[in-house]
PDB file of C-alpha atoms and ligand atoms in Angstrom:
ATOM      1  CA  UNK J  28      -0.089   0.026   0.081  1.00  0.00           C
ATOM      2  CA  UNK J  29       1.425   3.375  -1.106  1.00  0.00           C
ATOM      3  CA  UNK J  30       0.088   6.233   1.264  1.00  0.00           C
ATOM      4  CA  UNK J  31       0.998   9.728   0.322  1.00  0.00           C
ATOM      5  CA  UNK J  32       0.659  12.252   3.191  1.00  0.00           C
ATOM      6  CA  UNK J  33       0.927  16.083   2.887  1.00  0.00           C
ATOM      7  CA  UNK J  34       2.296  17.956   6.004  1.00  0.00           C
ATOM      8  CA  UNK J  35       4.010  14.934   7.244  1.00  0.00           C
ATOM      9  CA  UNK J  36       6.961  16.804   9.132  1.00  0.00           C
ATOM     10  CA  UNK J  37       5.248  17.138  12.459  1.00  0.00           C
ATOM     11  CA  UNK J  38       1.971  16.814  14.428  1.00  0.00           C
ATOM     12  CA  UNK J  39      -1.013  14.903  12.778  1.00  0.00           C
ATOM     13  CA  UNK J  40       0.853  14.296   9.503  1.00  0.00           C
ATOM     14  CA  UNK J  41       3.781  12.773  11.322  1.00  0.00           C
ATOM     15  CA  UNK J  42       1.500  10.606  13.564  1.00  0.00           C
ATOM     16  CA  UNK J  43      -0.302   9.333  10.329  1.00  0.00           C
ATOM     17  CA  UNK J  44       3.090   8.423   8.802  1.00  0.00           C
ATOM     18  CA  UNK J  45       3.931   6.281  11.749  1.00  0.00           C
ATOM     19  CA  UNK J  46       0.489   4.789  11.915  1.00  0.00           C
ATOM     20  CA  UNK J  47       0.397   3.812   8.241  1.00  0.00           C
ATOM     21  CA  UNK J  48       4.039   2.688   8.298  1.00  0.00           C
ATOM     22  CA  UNK J  49       2.966   0.272  11.343  1.00  0.00           C
ATOM     23  CA  UNK J  50       0.521  -1.303   8.749  1.00  0.00           C
ATOM     24  CA  UNK J  51       3.308  -2.068   6.321  1.00  0.00           C
ATOM     25  CA  UNK J  52       2.714   0.979   3.918  1.00  0.00           C
ATOM     26  CA  UNK J  53       5.230   2.630   1.793  1.00  0.00           C
ATOM     27  CA  UNK J  54       5.143   6.320   2.217  1.00  0.00           C
ATOM     28  CA  UNK J  55       5.434   9.598   0.172  1.00  0.00           C
ATOM     29  CA  UNK J  56       5.809  12.532   2.664  1.00  0.00           C
ATOM     30  CA  UNK J  57       5.659  15.977   1.689  1.00  0.00           C
ATOM     31  CA  UNK J  58       6.381  19.267   3.702  1.00  0.00           C
ATOM     32  CA  UNK J  59       8.869  22.171   3.710  1.00  0.00           C
ATOM     33  CA  UNK J  60      11.068  20.872   6.418  1.00  0.00           C
ATOM     34  CA  UNK J  61      13.108  18.137   4.649  1.00  0.00           C
ATOM     35  CA  UNK J  62      15.225  17.469   7.681  1.00  0.00           C
ATOM     36  CA  UNK J  63      12.197  16.386   9.587  1.00  0.00           C
ATOM     37  CA  UNK J  64      11.008  14.256   6.780  1.00  0.00           C
ATOM     38  CA  UNK J  65      14.403  12.698   6.634  1.00  0.00           C
ATOM     39  CA  UNK J  66      14.545  12.102  10.389  1.00  0.00           C
ATOM     40  CA  UNK J  67      11.010  10.385  10.299  1.00  0.00           C
ATOM     41  CA  UNK J  68      11.949   8.167   7.164  1.00  0.00           C
ATOM     42  CA  UNK J  69      15.121   7.101   8.961  1.00  0.00           C
ATOM     43  CA  UNK J  70      13.368   6.148  12.023  1.00  0.00           C
ATOM     44  CA  UNK J  71      10.575   4.249  10.220  1.00  0.00           C
ATOM     45  CA  UNK J  72      13.138   2.543   8.087  1.00  0.00           C
ATOM     46  CA  UNK J  73      10.660   1.584   5.454  1.00  0.00           C
ATOM     47  CA  UNK J  74      10.582   2.465   1.774  1.00  0.00           C
ATOM     48  CA  UNK J  75       9.687   6.265   1.580  1.00  0.00           C
ATOM     49  CA  UNK J  76       9.765   9.006  -1.138  1.00  0.00           C
ATOM     50  CA  UNK J  77      10.459  12.480   0.464  1.00  0.00           C
ATOM     51  CA  UNK J  78       9.633  15.792  -1.273  1.00  0.00           C
ATOM     52  CA  UNK J  79      10.353  19.250   0.087  1.00  0.00           C
ATOM     53  CA  UNK J  80       7.693  21.654  -1.162  1.00  0.00           C
ATOM     54  CA  UNK J  81       5.822  24.785  -0.278  1.00  0.00           C
ATOM     55  CA  UNK J  82       2.232  23.483  -0.919  1.00  0.00           C
ATOM     56  CA  UNK J  83       0.728  27.004  -0.709  1.00  0.00           C
ATOM     57  CA  UNK J  84       1.563  27.294  -4.525  1.00  0.00           C
ATOM     58  CA  UNK J  85      -1.183  24.991  -5.998  1.00  0.00           C
ATOM     59  CA  UNK J  86       0.369  25.139  -9.369  1.00  0.00           C
ATOM     60  CA  UNK J  87       3.490  23.311  -8.279  1.00  0.00           C
ATOM     61  CA  UNK J  88       1.577  21.210  -5.681  1.00  0.00           C
ATOM     62  CA  UNK J  89       1.352  17.981  -7.860  1.00  0.00           C
ATOM     63  CA  UNK J  90       4.991  18.043  -8.994  1.00  0.00           C
ATOM     64  CA  UNK J  91       5.842  15.111  -6.673  1.00  0.00           C
ATOM     65  CA  UNK J  92       3.234  12.730  -7.616  1.00  0.00           C
ATOM     66  CA  UNK J  93       4.815  11.441 -10.840  1.00  0.00           C
ATOM     67  CA  UNK J  94       8.254  10.698  -9.307  1.00  0.00           C
ATOM     68  CA  UNK J  95       6.615   9.359  -6.088  1.00  0.00           C
ATOM     69  CA  UNK J  96       4.612   6.840  -8.226  1.00  0.00           C
ATOM     70  CA  UNK J  97       7.469   6.025 -10.446  1.00  0.00           C
ATOM     71  CA  UNK J  98       9.441   4.948  -7.260  1.00  0.00           C
ATOM     72  CA  UNK J  99       6.668   3.343  -5.124  1.00  0.00           C
ATOM     73  CA  UNK J 100       3.874   2.588  -7.533  1.00  0.00           C
ATOM     74  CA  UNK J 101       0.417   4.121  -7.854  1.00  0.00           C
ATOM     75  CA  UNK J 102      -0.713   6.136  -4.653  1.00  0.00           C
ATOM     76  CA  UNK J 103      -3.356   3.964  -2.975  1.00  0.00           C
ATOM     77  CA  UNK J 104      -4.188   6.646  -0.248  1.00  0.00           C
ATOM     78  CA  UNK J 105      -3.858  10.273  -0.511  1.00  0.00           C
ATOM     79  CA  UNK J 106      -3.931  12.149   2.797  1.00  0.00           C
ATOM     80  CA  UNK J 107      -4.643  15.848   2.417  1.00  0.00           C
ATOM     81  CA  UNK J 108      -3.332  17.009   5.720  1.00  0.00           C
ATOM     82  CA  UNK J 109      -0.971  19.942   5.242  1.00  0.00           C
ATOM     83  CA  UNK J 110      -2.651  23.095   6.482  1.00  0.00           C
ATOM     84  CA  UNK J 111      -2.066  26.455   8.530  1.00  0.00           C
ATOM     85  CA  UNK J 112      -4.399  28.310  10.880  1.00  0.00           C
ATOM     86  CA  UNK J 113      -4.595  31.948  11.614  1.00  0.00           C
ATOM     87  CA  UNK J 114      -6.401  33.456  14.602  1.00  0.00           C
ATOM     88  CA  UNK J 115      -6.858  37.127  14.637  1.00  0.00           C
ATOM     89  CA  UNK J 116      -9.561  39.752  14.529  1.00  0.00           C
ATOM     90  CA  UNK J 117     -11.056  39.535  11.173  1.00  0.00           C
ATOM     91  CA  UNK J 118     -10.832  43.408  10.621  1.00  0.00           C
ATOM     92  CA  UNK J 119      -7.054  43.205  11.161  1.00  0.00           C
ATOM     93  CA  UNK J 120      -6.229  40.018   9.177  1.00  0.00           C
ATOM     94  CA  UNK J 121      -3.589  40.320   6.571  1.00  0.00           C
ATOM     95  CA  UNK J 122      -5.253  39.726   3.126  1.00  0.00           C
ATOM     96  CA  UNK J 123      -2.135  38.061   1.531  1.00  0.00           C
ATOM     97  CA  UNK J 124      -1.698  35.602   4.401  1.00  0.00           C
ATOM     98  CA  UNK J 125      -5.399  34.768   4.299  1.00  0.00           C
ATOM     99  CA  UNK J 126      -5.343  34.121   0.560  1.00  0.00           C
ATOM    100  CA  UNK J 127      -2.152  31.927   1.130  1.00  0.00           C
ATOM    101  CA  UNK J 128      -4.001  29.879   3.694  1.00  0.00           C
ATOM    102  CA  UNK J 129      -6.855  29.370   1.228  1.00  0.00           C
ATOM    103  CA  UNK J 130      -4.640  28.145  -1.423  1.00  0.00           C
ATOM    104  CA  UNK J 131      -2.689  25.793   1.062  1.00  0.00           C
ATOM    105  CA  UNK J 132      -5.835  24.428   2.861  1.00  0.00           C
ATOM    106  CA  UNK J 133      -8.328  24.290  -0.189  1.00  0.00           C
ATOM    107  CA  UNK J 134      -6.914  24.850  -3.621  1.00  0.00           C
ATOM    108  CA  UNK J 135      -3.985  22.384  -3.126  1.00  0.00           C
ATOM    109  CA  UNK J 136      -5.881  19.395  -1.648  1.00  0.00           C
ATOM    110  CA  UNK J 137      -8.433  19.857  -4.472  1.00  0.00           C
ATOM    111  CA  UNK J 138      -5.645  19.634  -6.917  1.00  0.00           C
ATOM    112  CA  UNK J 139      -3.900  16.756  -5.453  1.00  0.00           C
ATOM    113  CA  UNK J 140      -7.226  14.781  -5.332  1.00  0.00           C
ATOM    114  CA  UNK J 141      -8.026  15.659  -9.018  1.00  0.00           C
ATOM    115  CA  UNK J 142      -4.480  14.471  -9.922  1.00  0.00           C
ATOM    116  CA  UNK J 143      -4.673  11.060  -8.362  1.00  0.00           C
ATOM    117  CA  UNK J 144      -8.392  10.309  -8.924  1.00  0.00           C
ATOM    118  CA  UNK J 145      -8.261   9.081 -12.571  1.00  0.00           C
ATOM    119  CA  UNK J 146      -5.726   6.394 -11.718  1.00  0.00           C
ATOM    120  CA  UNK J 147      -7.574   5.397  -8.578  1.00  0.00           C
ATOM    121  CA  UNK J 148     -10.723   4.976 -10.596  1.00  0.00           C
ATOM    122  CA  UNK J 149      -9.045   3.141 -13.371  1.00  0.00           C
ATOM    123  CA  UNK J 150      -7.761   0.740 -10.899  1.00  0.00           C
ATOM    124  CA  UNK J 151     -11.153   0.527  -8.928  1.00  0.00           C
ATOM    125  CA  UNK J 152      -9.526   1.187  -5.795  1.00  0.00           C
ATOM    126  CA  UNK J 153      -7.976   3.758  -3.407  1.00  0.00           C
ATOM    127  CA  UNK J 154      -8.870   6.250  -0.678  1.00  0.00           C
ATOM    128  CA  UNK J 155      -8.782  10.107  -0.304  1.00  0.00           C
ATOM    129  CA  UNK J 156      -8.606  11.291   3.266  1.00  0.00           C
ATOM    130  CA  UNK J 157      -9.242  14.880   3.915  1.00  0.00           C
ATOM    131  CA  UNK J 158      -8.305  16.414   7.151  1.00  0.00           C
ATOM    132  CA  UNK J 159     -10.804  19.141   7.494  1.00  0.00           C
ATOM    133  CA  UNK J 160     -11.864  20.380  10.923  1.00  0.00           C
ATOM    134  CA  UNK J 161     -14.693  20.762  13.342  1.00  0.00           C
ATOM    135  CA  UNK J 162     -14.433  24.485  12.239  1.00  0.00           C
ATOM    136  CA  UNK J 163     -16.372  23.296   9.055  1.00  0.00           C
ATOM    137  CA  UNK J 164     -19.395  22.545  11.169  1.00  0.00           C
ATOM    138  CA  UNK J 165     -18.924  25.086  14.021  1.00  0.00           C
ATOM    139  CA  UNK J 166     -16.781  27.937  12.770  1.00  0.00           C
ATOM    140  CA  UNK J 167     -14.828  29.518  15.586  1.00  0.00           C
ATOM    141  CA  UNK J 168     -14.708  33.273  15.866  1.00  0.00           C
ATOM    142  CA  UNK J 169     -11.341  34.580  15.019  1.00  0.00           C
ATOM    143  CA  UNK J 170     -10.714  32.132  12.259  1.00  0.00           C
ATOM    144  CA  UNK J 171     -12.101  33.836   9.176  1.00  0.00           C
ATOM    145  CA  UNK J 172     -10.027  32.355   6.524  1.00  0.00           C
ATOM    146  CA  UNK J 173      -9.430  29.117   8.387  1.00  0.00           C
ATOM    147  CA  UNK J 174     -13.365  28.517   8.841  1.00  0.00           C
ATOM    148  CA  UNK J 175     -13.785  29.248   5.034  1.00  0.00           C
ATOM    149  CA  UNK J 176     -11.107  26.827   4.048  1.00  0.00           C
ATOM    150  CA  UNK J 177     -12.052  23.876   6.219  1.00  0.00           C
ATOM    151  CA  UNK J 178     -15.862  24.332   5.259  1.00  0.00           C
ATOM    152  CA  UNK J 179     -14.868  24.262   1.633  1.00  0.00           C
ATOM    153  CA  UNK J 180     -12.577  21.178   1.982  1.00  0.00           C
ATOM    154  CA  UNK J 181     -15.145  19.375   4.088  1.00  0.00           C
ATOM    155  CA  UNK J 182     -17.918  19.990   1.691  1.00  0.00           C
ATOM    156  CA  UNK J 183     -15.858  18.993  -1.375  1.00  0.00           C
ATOM    157  CA  UNK J 184     -14.846  15.705   0.541  1.00  0.00           C
ATOM    158  CA  UNK J 185     -18.400  14.866   1.510  1.00  0.00           C
ATOM    159  CA  UNK J 186     -19.824  15.503  -2.004  1.00  0.00           C
ATOM    160  CA  UNK J 187     -17.048  13.629  -3.612  1.00  0.00           C
ATOM    161  CA  UNK J 188     -17.746  10.479  -1.487  1.00  0.00           C
ATOM    162  CA  UNK J 189     -21.314  10.225  -2.896  1.00  0.00           C
ATOM    163  CA  UNK J 190     -20.065  10.821  -6.412  1.00  0.00           C
ATOM    164  CA  UNK J 191     -17.584   7.983  -6.197  1.00  0.00           C
ATOM    165  CA  UNK J 192     -19.951   5.421  -4.780  1.00  0.00           C
ATOM    166  CA  UNK J 193     -19.532   2.179  -6.663  1.00  0.00           C
ATOM    167  CA  UNK J 194     -16.270   3.017  -8.245  1.00  0.00           C
ATOM    168  CA  UNK J 195     -14.075   1.417  -5.514  1.00  0.00           C
ATOM    169  CA  UNK J 196     -12.526   4.782  -4.439  1.00  0.00           C
ATOM    170  CA  UNK J 197     -13.479   5.795  -0.883  1.00  0.00           C
ATOM    171  CA  UNK J 198     -13.367   9.140   0.734  1.00  0.00           C
ATOM    172  CA  UNK J 199     -12.790   9.788   4.369  1.00  0.00           C
ATOM    173  CA  UNK J 200     -13.577  13.265   5.911  1.00  0.00           C
ATOM    174  CA  UNK J 201     -11.836  13.945   9.209  1.00  0.00           C
ATOM    175  CA  UNK J 202     -13.102  16.474  11.615  1.00  0.00           C
ATOM    176  CA  UNK J 203     -10.667  17.023  14.309  1.00  0.00           C
ATOM    177  CA  UNK J 204     -11.521  19.019  17.302  1.00  0.00           C
ATOM    178  CA  UNK J 205      -8.560  20.417  19.228  1.00  0.00           C
ATOM    179  CA  UNK J 206      -5.578  18.132  18.975  1.00  0.00           C
ATOM    180  CA  UNK J 207      -2.311  18.656  20.967  1.00  0.00           C
ATOM    181  CA  UNK J 208       0.125  19.618  18.291  1.00  0.00           C
ATOM    182  CA  UNK J 209       2.138  22.816  17.545  1.00  0.00           C
ATOM    183  CA  UNK J 210      -0.977  24.241  15.746  1.00  0.00           C
ATOM    184  CA  UNK J 211      -3.369  23.305  18.563  1.00  0.00           C
ATOM    185  CA  UNK J 212      -1.018  24.694  21.339  1.00  0.00           C
ATOM    186  CA  UNK J 213      -0.528  27.893  19.337  1.00  0.00           C
ATOM    187  CA  UNK J 214      -4.401  28.260  18.690  1.00  0.00           C
ATOM    188  CA  UNK J 215      -5.079  27.935  22.464  1.00  0.00           C
ATOM    189  CA  UNK J 216      -2.524  30.701  23.197  1.00  0.00           C
ATOM    190  CA  UNK J 217      -4.416  33.187  20.979  1.00  0.00           C
ATOM    191  CA  UNK J 218      -7.606  33.099  23.202  1.00  0.00           C
ATOM    192  CA  UNK J 219      -8.314  34.418  26.687  1.00  0.00           C
ATOM    193  CA  UNK J 220      -8.528  31.345  29.057  1.00  0.00           C
ATOM    194  CA  UNK J 221     -12.185  30.856  30.171  1.00  0.00           C
ATOM    195  CA  UNK J 222     -13.744  28.288  32.554  1.00  0.00           C
ATOM    196  CA  UNK J 223     -15.378  26.595  29.390  1.00  0.00           C
ATOM    197  CA  UNK J 224     -12.251  26.582  27.348  1.00  0.00           C
ATOM    198  CA  UNK J 225     -10.448  24.780  30.152  1.00  0.00           C
ATOM    199  CA  UNK J 226     -12.981  22.055  30.153  1.00  0.00           C
ATOM    200  CA  UNK J 227     -12.979  21.382  26.238  1.00  0.00           C
ATOM    201  CA  UNK J 228     -11.529  17.980  25.480  1.00  0.00           C
ATOM    202  CA  UNK J 229      -8.077  17.905  23.739  1.00  0.00           C
ATOM    203  CA  UNK J 230      -7.084  14.953  21.765  1.00  0.00           C
ATOM    204  CA  UNK J 231      -3.750  13.357  20.725  1.00  0.00           C
ATOM    205  CA  UNK J 232      -2.182  13.111  17.245  1.00  0.00           C
ATOM    206  CA  UNK J 233      -1.491   9.474  17.814  1.00  0.00           C
ATOM    207  CA  UNK J 234      -4.986   8.343  18.760  1.00  0.00           C
ATOM    208  CA  UNK J 235      -6.448  10.463  15.736  1.00  0.00           C
ATOM    209  CA  UNK J 236      -4.113   8.699  13.345  1.00  0.00           C
ATOM    210  CA  UNK J 237      -5.043   5.390  14.702  1.00  0.00           C
ATOM    211  CA  UNK J 238      -8.739   6.331  14.071  1.00  0.00           C
ATOM    212  CA  UNK J 239      -7.951   7.504  10.462  1.00  0.00           C
ATOM    213  CA  UNK J 240      -6.070   4.343   9.667  1.00  0.00           C
ATOM    214  CA  UNK J 241      -9.023   2.369  10.969  1.00  0.00           C
ATOM    215  CA  UNK J 242     -11.585   4.362   8.917  1.00  0.00           C
ATOM    216  CA  UNK J 243      -9.524   3.641   5.650  1.00  0.00           C
ATOM    217  CA  UNK J 244      -9.341   0.097   6.444  1.00  0.00           C
ATOM    218  CA  UNK J 245     -13.095  -0.235   7.378  1.00  0.00           C
ATOM    219  CA  UNK J 246     -14.281   2.294   4.584  1.00  0.00           C
ATOM    220  CA  UNK J 247     -15.686   4.533   7.152  1.00  0.00           C
ATOM    221  CA  UNK J 248     -17.193   7.888   5.913  1.00  0.00           C
ATOM    222  CA  UNK J 249     -15.828  10.183   8.516  1.00  0.00           C
ATOM    223  CA  UNK J 250     -13.807  10.497  11.685  1.00  0.00           C
ATOM    224  CA  UNK J 251     -14.760  13.004  14.606  1.00  0.00           C
ATOM    225  CA  UNK J 252     -12.303  13.160  17.263  1.00  0.00           C
ATOM    226  CA  UNK J 253     -12.135  13.803  20.323  1.00  0.00           C
ATOM    227  CA  UNK J 254     -15.251  11.645  20.184  1.00  0.00           C
ATOM    228  CA  UNK J 255     -17.382  13.916  22.427  1.00  0.00           C
ATOM    229  CA  UNK J 256     -17.494  16.513  19.498  1.00  0.00           C
ATOM    230  CA  UNK J 257     -19.571  13.890  17.497  1.00  0.00           C
ATOM    231  CA  UNK J 258     -22.555  15.597  18.935  1.00  0.00           C
ATOM    232  CA  UNK J 259     -21.711  18.776  16.877  1.00  0.00           C
ATOM    233  CA  UNK J 260     -22.242  16.805  13.533  1.00  0.00           C
ATOM    234  CA  UNK J 261     -25.710  15.532  14.857  1.00  0.00           C
ATOM    235  CA  UNK J 262     -26.802  18.915  16.005  1.00  0.00           C
ATOM    236  CA  UNK J 263     -25.045  21.482  14.038  1.00  0.00           C
ATOM    237  CA  UNK J 264     -27.327  24.439  14.733  1.00  0.00           C
ATOM    238  CA  UNK J 265     -27.199  23.970  18.421  1.00  0.00           C
ATOM    239  CA  UNK J 266     -23.234  23.503  18.228  1.00  0.00           C
ATOM    240  CA  UNK J 267     -22.923  26.704  16.209  1.00  0.00           C
ATOM    241  CA  UNK J 268     -24.996  28.628  18.785  1.00  0.00           C
ATOM    242  CA  UNK J 269     -23.031  27.288  21.722  1.00  0.00           C
ATOM    243  CA  UNK J 270     -19.804  27.906  19.881  1.00  0.00           C
ATOM    244  CA  UNK J 271     -20.702  31.490  18.936  1.00  0.00           C
ATOM    245  CA  UNK J 272     -22.083  32.321  22.449  1.00  0.00           C
ATOM    246  CA  UNK J 273     -19.302  30.653  24.577  1.00  0.00           C
ATOM    247  CA  UNK J 274     -16.219  30.837  22.539  1.00  0.00           C
ATOM    248  CA  UNK J 275     -13.443  32.617  24.497  1.00  0.00           C
ATOM    249  CA  UNK J 276     -12.532  36.118  23.414  1.00  0.00           C
ATOM    250  CA  UNK J 277      -9.353  36.488  21.191  1.00  0.00           C
ATOM    251  CA  UNK J 278      -6.460  38.230  22.937  1.00  0.00           C
ATOM    252  CA  UNK J 279      -5.858  41.503  21.473  1.00  0.00           C
ATOM    253  CA  UNK J 280      -2.511  42.892  21.689  1.00  0.00           C
ATOM    254  CA  UNK J 281      -2.080  46.514  22.989  1.00  0.00           C
ATOM    255  CA  UNK J 282      -1.655  49.037  20.263  1.00  0.00           C
TER     256      UNK J 282
HETATM  257  N1  NAP P 315      -4.330  20.461  15.953  1.00  0.00           N
HETATM  258  C1  NAP P 315      -5.469  20.803  15.820  1.00  0.00           C
HETATM  259  O1  NAP P 315      -6.122  21.240  16.914  1.00  0.00           O
HETATM  260  C2  NAP P 315      -6.367  20.719  14.586  1.00  0.00           C
HETATM  261  C3  NAP P 315      -7.677  20.678  14.653  1.00  0.00           C
HETATM  262  C4  NAP P 315      -8.406  20.499  13.458  1.00  0.00           C
HETATM  263  C5  NAP P 315      -7.890  20.482  12.205  1.00  0.00           C
HETATM  264  N2  NAP P 315      -6.453  20.347  12.230  1.00  0.00           N
HETATM  265  C6  NAP P 315      -5.956  20.099  10.814  1.00  0.00           C
HETATM  266  O2  NAP P 315      -5.017  18.979  10.772  1.00  0.00           O
HETATM  267  C7  NAP P 315      -3.997  19.151   9.942  1.00  0.00           C
HETATM  268  C8  NAP P 315      -2.618  19.088  10.550  1.00  0.00           C
HETATM  269  O3  NAP P 315      -2.578  19.991  11.679  1.00  0.00           O
HETATM  270  P1  NAP P 315      -1.494  19.802  12.686  1.00  0.00           P
HETATM  271  O4  NAP P 315      -2.170  20.111  14.022  1.00  0.00           O
HETATM  272  O5  NAP P 315      -0.603  18.694  12.764  1.00  0.00           O
HETATM  273  O6  NAP P 315      -0.651  21.237  12.402  1.00  0.00           O
HETATM  274  P2  NAP P 315       1.016  21.495  12.522  1.00  0.00           P
HETATM  275  O7  NAP P 315       1.499  20.631  13.762  1.00  0.00           O
HETATM  276  O8  NAP P 315       1.204  22.795  12.481  1.00  0.00           O
HETATM  277  O9  NAP P 315       1.500  20.654  11.200  1.00  0.00           O
HETATM  278  C9  NAP P 315       1.090  21.215   9.915  1.00  0.00           C
HETATM  279  C10 NAP P 315       1.821  20.473   8.729  1.00  0.00           C
HETATM  280  O10 NAP P 315       1.516  20.990   7.632  1.00  0.00           O
HETATM  281  C11 NAP P 315       2.799  21.569   6.985  1.00  0.00           C
HETATM  282  N3  NAP P 315       2.654  22.648   6.189  1.00  0.00           N
HETATM  283  C12 NAP P 315       2.424  23.983   6.614  1.00  0.00           C
HETATM  284  N4  NAP P 315       2.390  24.813   5.739  1.00  0.00           N
HETATM  285  C13 NAP P 315       2.903  24.115   4.628  1.00  0.00           C
HETATM  286  C14 NAP P 315       3.259  24.672   3.218  1.00  0.00           C
HETATM  287  N5  NAP P 315       3.163  25.822   2.880  1.00  0.00           N
HETATM  288  N6  NAP P 315       3.680  23.690   2.368  1.00  0.00           N
HETATM  289  C15 NAP P 315       3.695  22.322   2.787  1.00  0.00           C
HETATM  290  N7  NAP P 315       3.552  21.905   4.084  1.00  0.00           N
HETATM  291  C16 NAP P 315       3.030  22.800   4.942  1.00  0.00           C
HETATM  292  C17 NAP P 315       3.824  21.421   7.984  1.00  0.00           C
HETATM  293  O11 NAP P 315       5.034  21.102   7.392  1.00  0.00           O
HETATM  294  P3  NAP P 315       6.162  22.187   7.257  1.00  0.00           P
HETATM  295  O12 NAP P 315       6.236  23.427   8.174  1.00  0.00           O
HETATM  296  O13 NAP P 315       7.468  21.508   7.396  1.00  0.00           O
HETATM  297  O14 NAP P 315       6.065  22.586   5.813  1.00  0.00           O
HETATM  298  C18 NAP P 315       3.388  20.389   9.008  1.00  0.00           C
HETATM  299  O15 NAP P 315       3.882  19.228   8.714  1.00  0.00           O
HETATM  300  C19 NAP P 315      -4.230  20.591   9.371  1.00  0.00           C
HETATM  301  O16 NAP P 315      -4.970  20.514   8.058  1.00  0.00           O
HETATM  302  C20 NAP P 315      -5.098  21.319  10.433  1.00  0.00           C
HETATM  303  O17 NAP P 315      -5.941  22.379   9.947  1.00  0.00           O
HETATM  304  C21 NAP P 315      -5.726  20.342  13.324  1.00  0.00           C
END
């Protein structure tokens, strides 16, 4: 099984690399920090194709696919994981950075999926895994561009699953809530601590990766993690009201 993971240098992507490697997969790992990819590949000691790329340039985002498939065979599982998050008052947001986020979090995964899909359909097998966010269901105040990006990715992902029914190609849409990674920790620091935010469950990248691998194996439609957030998909209107009413305020720097 050839599994390709974007944003595999740290966090959830790194955990996914370990979890798929433990199942005997060969890996294509893509990110900007090549030294991190080298270290992970050395540690996993399986066959791996490593590619250093800034995926916020969608026009170049698929450059690695042909060489990766030449080395390891057709991609069986594509994991669209690379992403960034900006948390700031929207009226102060840097437009260029916001639009870069949209290219990385939306346009690149759509391009990658579009690139591998014809091969998967011709073979009658394969899986696309889209790491969206609970922000797609319950958008968080202070994440204007991020909310837009994850809503777009999740919607594309959910629609594609139905379209591909019967083709042998499966789509898993992943809705993580807070997960303890660099992104998760930096995100928490951007909000004033409140009683409710301290009570919110926080997951681990390793457990999320385990659930994603299982979803691919069992052809599950979606993963919501930590599990207690599953209620947000069942009752999105209530969850949106609670989020908008009880979200902690964003820290505003003086000046
Ligand atoms: N942690 C959470 O609480 C949480 C919650 C919901 C959803 N998610 C989603 O889960 C995914 C992974 O998040 P994480 O928490 O693991 O974040 P992370 O620890 O910040 O890791 C992000 C990964 O994306 C890569 N990346 C960022 N910008 C890139 C670029 N321009 N080109 C190529 N790769 C780039 C990074 O690699 P380099 O820096 O080496 O390029 C890194 O491997 C993201 O899509 C995120 O939105 C996370």
